[in-house]
Tab-separated table of C-alpha atoms in Angstrom:
chain	number	residue	atom	x	y	z
C	1	MET	CA	27.952	-59.956	0.456
C	2	GLU	CA	30.922	-56.724	1.020
C	3	ARG	CA	30.457	-55.531	-2.380
C	4	ILE	CA	27.057	-55.664	-2.554
C	5	PHE	CA	26.778	-53.400	0.325
C	6	THR	CA	29.448	-51.624	-0.362
C	7	SER	CA	27.669	-50.679	-3.952
C	8	THR	CA	25.006	-50.827	-1.906
C	9	VAL	CA	25.895	-48.135	0.046
C	10	THR	CA	27.493	-45.299	-2.749
C	11	THR	CA	24.173	-45.583	-4.981
C	12	ALA	CA	22.375	-43.849	-1.766
C	13	TRP	CA	25.102	-41.753	-1.474
C	14	HIS	CA	25.249	-40.660	-5.009
C	15	ARG	CA	21.584	-40.697	-4.622
C	16	ALA	CA	21.580	-38.654	-1.066
C	17	ALA	CA	23.890	-35.992	-2.712
C	18	ASP	CA	21.792	-35.463	-6.403
C	19	LEU	CA	18.701	-34.994	-3.058
C	20	MET	CA	21.219	-31.900	-1.459
C	21	HIS	CA	21.921	-30.131	-4.753
C	22	PRO	CA	18.651	-28.381	-5.491
C	23	ALA	CA	18.925	-26.891	-1.943
C	24	GLN	CA	21.665	-26.450	-2.521
C	25	ALA	CA	21.281	-24.001	-4.926
C	26	TRP	CA	18.138	-22.940	-2.888
C	27	LEU	CA	20.146	-21.730	-0.099
C	28	ALA	CA	22.039	-20.348	-2.369
C	29	THR	CA	19.122	-17.759	-3.571
C	30	LEU	CA	18.332	-17.143	0.190
C	31	PRO	CA	19.650	-13.973	1.750
C	32	PRO	CA	22.403	-14.022	4.217
C	33	LEU	CA	21.163	-12.152	7.188
C	34	LEU	CA	18.159	-14.900	6.232
C	35	LEU	CA	20.756	-17.666	6.704
C	36	ALA	CA	22.084	-17.167	8.954
C	37	ALA	CA	18.474	-16.486	11.114
C	38	ILE	CA	17.531	-19.213	9.992
C	39	ALA	CA	20.846	-21.245	11.533
C	40	ALA	CA	21.171	-19.217	14.584
C	41	PHE	CA	17.413	-20.536	15.154
C	42	ALA	CA	18.615	-24.002	14.326
C	43	LEU	CA	21.054	-23.618	16.664
C	44	ALA	CA	19.064	-22.896	19.379
C	45	SER	CA	16.403	-25.261	18.740
C	46	PHE	CA	18.574	-28.725	19.257
C	47	GLY	CA	20.054	-26.836	21.892
C	48	GLY	CA	16.631	-26.895	23.532
C	49	PHE	CA	16.775	-30.691	23.106
C	50	LEU	CA	20.301	-31.232	23.849
C	51	ARG	CA	18.973	-29.776	27.295
C	52	ARG	CA	17.006	-32.372	27.858
C	53	TYR	CA	20.107	-35.300	27.820
C	54	LEU	CA	23.290	-33.005	28.567
C	55	PRO	CA	22.334	-29.698	30.429
C	56	PHE	CA	25.427	-27.642	30.161
C	57	LEU	CA	26.483	-27.751	26.595
C	58	GLY	CA	22.471	-28.068	25.706
C	59	GLY	CA	21.786	-24.501	27.078
C	60	PHE	CA	25.434	-23.430	26.348
C	61	MET	CA	24.096	-24.234	22.569
C	62	ARG	CA	20.936	-22.819	22.384
C	63	ALA	CA	21.939	-19.613	24.372
C	64	CYS	CA	24.788	-19.088	21.450
C	65	GLY	CA	21.848	-18.934	19.285
C	66	ASN	CA	19.101	-16.968	20.515
C	67	VAL	CA	22.772	-14.126	20.825
C	68	ALA	CA	23.180	-14.529	17.439
C	69	LEU	CA	18.959	-13.604	16.403
C	70	PHE	CA	19.792	-11.006	18.543
C	71	VAL	CA	22.359	-9.499	16.405
C	72	VAL	CA	20.843	-10.690	13.292
C	73	LEU	CA	18.155	-8.624	14.666
C	74	GLY	CA	19.616	-5.727	14.840
C	75	ILE	CA	21.963	-6.360	11.860
C	76	SER	CA	18.582	-5.621	9.671
C	77	VAL	CA	16.980	-3.055	12.454
C	78	LEU	CA	20.381	-1.249	11.573
C	79	GLN	CA	19.571	-1.960	6.685
C	80	LEU	CA	15.734	-0.905	7.529
C	81	SER	CA	16.745	1.739	9.113
C	82	ARG	CA	19.919	3.325	6.317
C	83	LEU	CA	17.202	1.622	3.083
C	84	ASN	CA	13.727	2.843	4.532
C	85	PRO	CA	13.434	7.171	4.724
C	86	SER	CA	10.749	7.217	7.122
C	87	PHE	CA	12.115	4.179	9.578
C	88	GLY	CA	15.458	5.568	9.875
C	89	THR	CA	14.153	9.245	11.145
C	90	SER	CA	11.943	7.746	14.218
C	91	LEU	CA	15.073	6.039	14.763
C	92	ASP	CA	18.048	9.135	14.621
C	93	ALA	CA	17.895	10.031	18.243
C	94	PRO	CA	18.164	5.961	19.245
C	95	LEU	CA	21.222	6.030	16.885
C	96	ALA	CA	22.959	8.453	17.706
C	97	SER	CA	22.298	7.262	21.664
C	98	LEU	CA	24.143	4.333	20.012
C	99	GLY	CA	27.264	6.654	18.416
C	100	MET	CA	26.240	5.982	15.312
C	101	PRO	CA	27.955	7.904	12.731
C	102	ARG	CA	25.881	10.621	12.372
C	103	GLN	CA	26.881	14.791	9.739
C	104	GLN	CA	27.221	17.290	12.151
C	105	VAL	CA	28.600	20.888	11.147
C	106	LEU	CA	31.584	22.865	11.924
C	107	GLY	CA	32.214	25.969	10.701
C	108	THR	CA	30.034	26.388	7.662
C	109	GLU	CA	31.445	22.298	5.996
C	110	THR	CA	28.805	20.209	6.557
C	111	ARG	CA	30.800	17.368	8.861
C	112	VAL	CA	29.200	12.907	6.958
C	113	PRO	CA	30.957	9.640	8.824
C	114	MET	CA	31.289	6.263	6.721
C	115	ALA	CA	28.337	4.305	8.142
C	116	GLN	CA	29.189	0.363	8.474
C	117	ASP	CA	28.273	-0.055	5.357
C	118	GLY	CA	30.741	1.489	3.657
C	119	HIS	CA	28.379	4.856	2.013
C	120	PHE	CA	27.443	7.969	3.286
C	121	TRP	CA	24.036	8.607	4.531
C	122	ILE	CA	22.823	12.241	4.306
C	123	THR	CA	18.783	13.105	6.707
C	124	ALA	CA	17.536	15.630	4.425
C	125	LYS	CA	14.655	18.304	4.261
C	126	VAL	CA	13.240	17.658	1.346
C	127	ASN	CA	10.125	20.582	0.162
C	128	GLY	CA	10.055	20.818	4.246
C	129	SER	CA	9.608	16.321	4.776
C	130	THR	CA	12.640	14.274	6.663
C	131	GLN	CA	14.477	11.899	4.566
C	132	ARG	CA	17.420	10.022	4.334
C	133	PHE	CA	20.134	9.819	0.799
C	134	MET	CA	22.956	7.914	0.665
C	135	VAL	CA	25.829	10.169	-1.502
C	136	ASP	CA	26.437	7.903	-4.889
C	137	THR	CA	29.104	9.686	-6.336
C	138	GLY	CA	28.578	7.238	-9.684
C	139	ALA	CA	24.835	8.287	-10.376
C	140	THR	CA	24.477	11.823	-12.668
C	141	VAL	CA	21.595	12.560	-11.193
C	142	SER	CA	20.145	12.660	-8.016
C	143	ALA	CA	16.719	9.996	-7.625
C	144	ILE	CA	14.532	9.481	-4.600
C	145	ALA	CA	11.593	6.680	-4.548
C	146	SER	CA	7.966	6.710	-5.420
C	147	ASP	CA	6.484	7.174	-1.323
C	148	ALA	CA	9.655	10.073	-0.482
C	149	ALA	CA	9.176	11.588	-3.857
C	150	ALA	CA	4.643	11.337	-2.822
C	151	GLU	CA	6.146	12.377	1.519
C	152	ALA	CA	7.698	15.635	-0.244
C	153	ARG	CA	4.826	15.899	-2.763
C	154	LEU	CA	7.157	15.749	-5.204
C	155	GLU	CA	4.921	16.167	-8.364
C	156	PRO	CA	6.514	14.732	-12.271
C	157	ASP	CA	7.245	17.297	-14.561
C	158	MET	CA	4.538	16.201	-17.472
C	159	MET	CA	6.940	17.973	-19.982
C	160	ARG	CA	9.702	16.498	-19.521
C	161	LEU	CA	9.756	12.645	-21.144
C	162	PRO	CA	10.302	9.945	-18.511
C	163	VAL	CA	14.160	8.330	-18.765
C	164	THR	CA	15.817	4.862	-18.340
C	165	VAL	CA	17.458	4.437	-14.737
C	166	ARG	CA	19.675	1.497	-13.956
C	167	THR	CA	18.396	0.255	-10.292
C	168	ALA	CA	19.488	-3.684	-8.316
C	169	ASN	CA	16.218	-4.376	-10.488
C	170	GLY	CA	17.096	-3.735	-13.872
C	171	ALA	CA	16.306	-1.622	-16.150
C	172	THR	CA	12.855	0.999	-15.594
C	173	GLN	CA	11.722	3.914	-16.535
C	174	ALA	CA	11.853	7.433	-14.172
C	175	GLN	CA	10.210	10.531	-13.930
C	176	VAL	CA	11.440	13.636	-13.886
C	177	ALA	CA	10.218	16.271	-10.556
C	178	SER	CA	12.617	19.359	-9.983
C	179	VAL	CA	13.286	19.451	-5.634
C	180	LYS	CA	11.813	22.932	-4.726
C	181	GLU	CA	14.035	23.216	-1.394
C	182	LEU	CA	16.885	20.509	-0.194
C	183	ARG	CA	18.063	21.513	2.997
C	184	PHE	CA	20.709	19.654	6.120
C	185	GLY	CA	23.214	21.427	8.145
C	186	SER	CA	24.744	23.988	6.192
C	187	VAL	CA	23.650	22.669	2.328
C	188	VAL	CA	20.562	24.163	0.732
C	189	ALA	CA	20.153	22.799	-2.647
C	190	ARG	CA	16.787	24.707	-4.481
C	191	ASP	CA	15.228	23.677	-7.626
C	192	LEU	CA	17.122	20.100	-8.221
C	193	GLN	CA	16.514	18.051	-10.127
C	194	VAL	CA	15.574	14.529	-10.270
C	195	VAL	CA	14.276	11.525	-10.698
C	196	ILE	CA	11.228	9.588	-9.406
C	197	THR	CA	12.014	5.758	-9.041
C	198	GLU	CA	9.897	2.865	-7.990
C	199	ASN	CA	11.639	-0.288	-7.770
C	200	SER	CA	14.540	0.957	-5.851
C	201	GLY	CA	13.492	-0.068	-2.923
C	202	GLY	CA	12.564	2.808	-0.910
C	203	LEU	CA	17.218	4.283	-1.863
C	204	ASN	CA	17.176	8.061	-2.912
C	205	LEU	CA	20.428	9.350	-3.966
C	206	LEU	CA	22.092	12.007	-4.287
C	207	GLY	CA	24.275	11.922	-6.952
C	208	MET	CA	26.785	14.852	-9.434
C	209	ASN	CA	24.174	16.835	-10.264
C	210	PHE	CA	23.646	17.509	-6.631
C	211	LEU	CA	27.386	17.227	-5.435
C	212	ASN	CA	28.563	19.630	-8.342
C	213	ARG	CA	26.745	23.197	-6.597
C	214	LEU	CA	28.133	22.932	-3.785
C	215	LYS	CA	31.943	24.992	-3.479
C	216	GLY	CA	34.210	21.807	-2.833
C	217	TRP	CA	33.694	18.168	-1.200
C	218	ARG	CA	35.793	16.319	-0.628
C	219	VAL	CA	36.534	12.867	1.794
C	220	GLU	CA	39.131	12.834	5.114
C	221	ASP	CA	40.099	9.843	7.215
C	222	GLY	CA	36.683	8.077	6.171
C	223	THR	CA	34.355	11.803	6.673
C	224	LEU	CA	32.624	13.327	3.721
C	225	ILE	CA	33.053	17.211	4.245
C	226	LEU	CA	31.379	19.589	2.514
C	227	THR	CA	31.203	22.982	1.157
C	228	PRO	CA	28.676	25.156	0.334
C	229	ARG	CA	28.937	28.406	-1.807
C	230	HIS	CA	26.422	29.759	0.526
C	231	PRO	CA	26.121	28.416	4.049
C	232	GLN	CA	23.081	28.074	5.675
C	233	ALA	CA	22.512	27.519	9.161
C	234	ALA	CA	22.006	24.730	10.223
C	235	ALA	CA	18.289	22.920	10.378
C	236	LYS	CA	18.260	21.286	14.516
C	237	SER	CA	16.665	18.632	12.778
C	238	SER	CA	20.244	17.571	11.613
């Protein structure tokens, strides 16, 4: 009888494990922030249920879950502000008040502190339209997302053939355009060649074709220092 019981329990355990494998594989595909939000919501819900029987412990668990949800929301907002140019622009003032990294001009140099994600982000005027760019020394040519290009009224150069660019979503074709003026801090770049990307998730990049126009650039103590050849008066919005 004991052997039959043991065999039954073992079989049930293996079946449960087999059912968990697809769930584990599915969970592995979810973004970490979404997993954190699900876990925080589950903790808050369980704490609310447990509070009926163990008020102190249940209340503590519920409070921890709610705090975790607010933290996840805050991180999501900060990430969105970095990746979505229009959203990030509207948050410039609040982020500055919270002590987030923000570019500044010292003398003729423009200094850009490293963000918490390990990248350097620049807010620039593209043909008068405010956009957010990530500096990418691994990119040969600068890139601008199609939505940002439309806001800046960038028109593809129909005399140029499309080029193949690689994004997080794989290889895709991109049109070539020329930015009449890109301005931030003490830096102005005119007639800058860029590629207009469709599947970049709203990400704009400043590549080496931009950095090579400068008199010099360097990174010191987590700050990107850009020295233009012909320094311009700093824009009030940068």
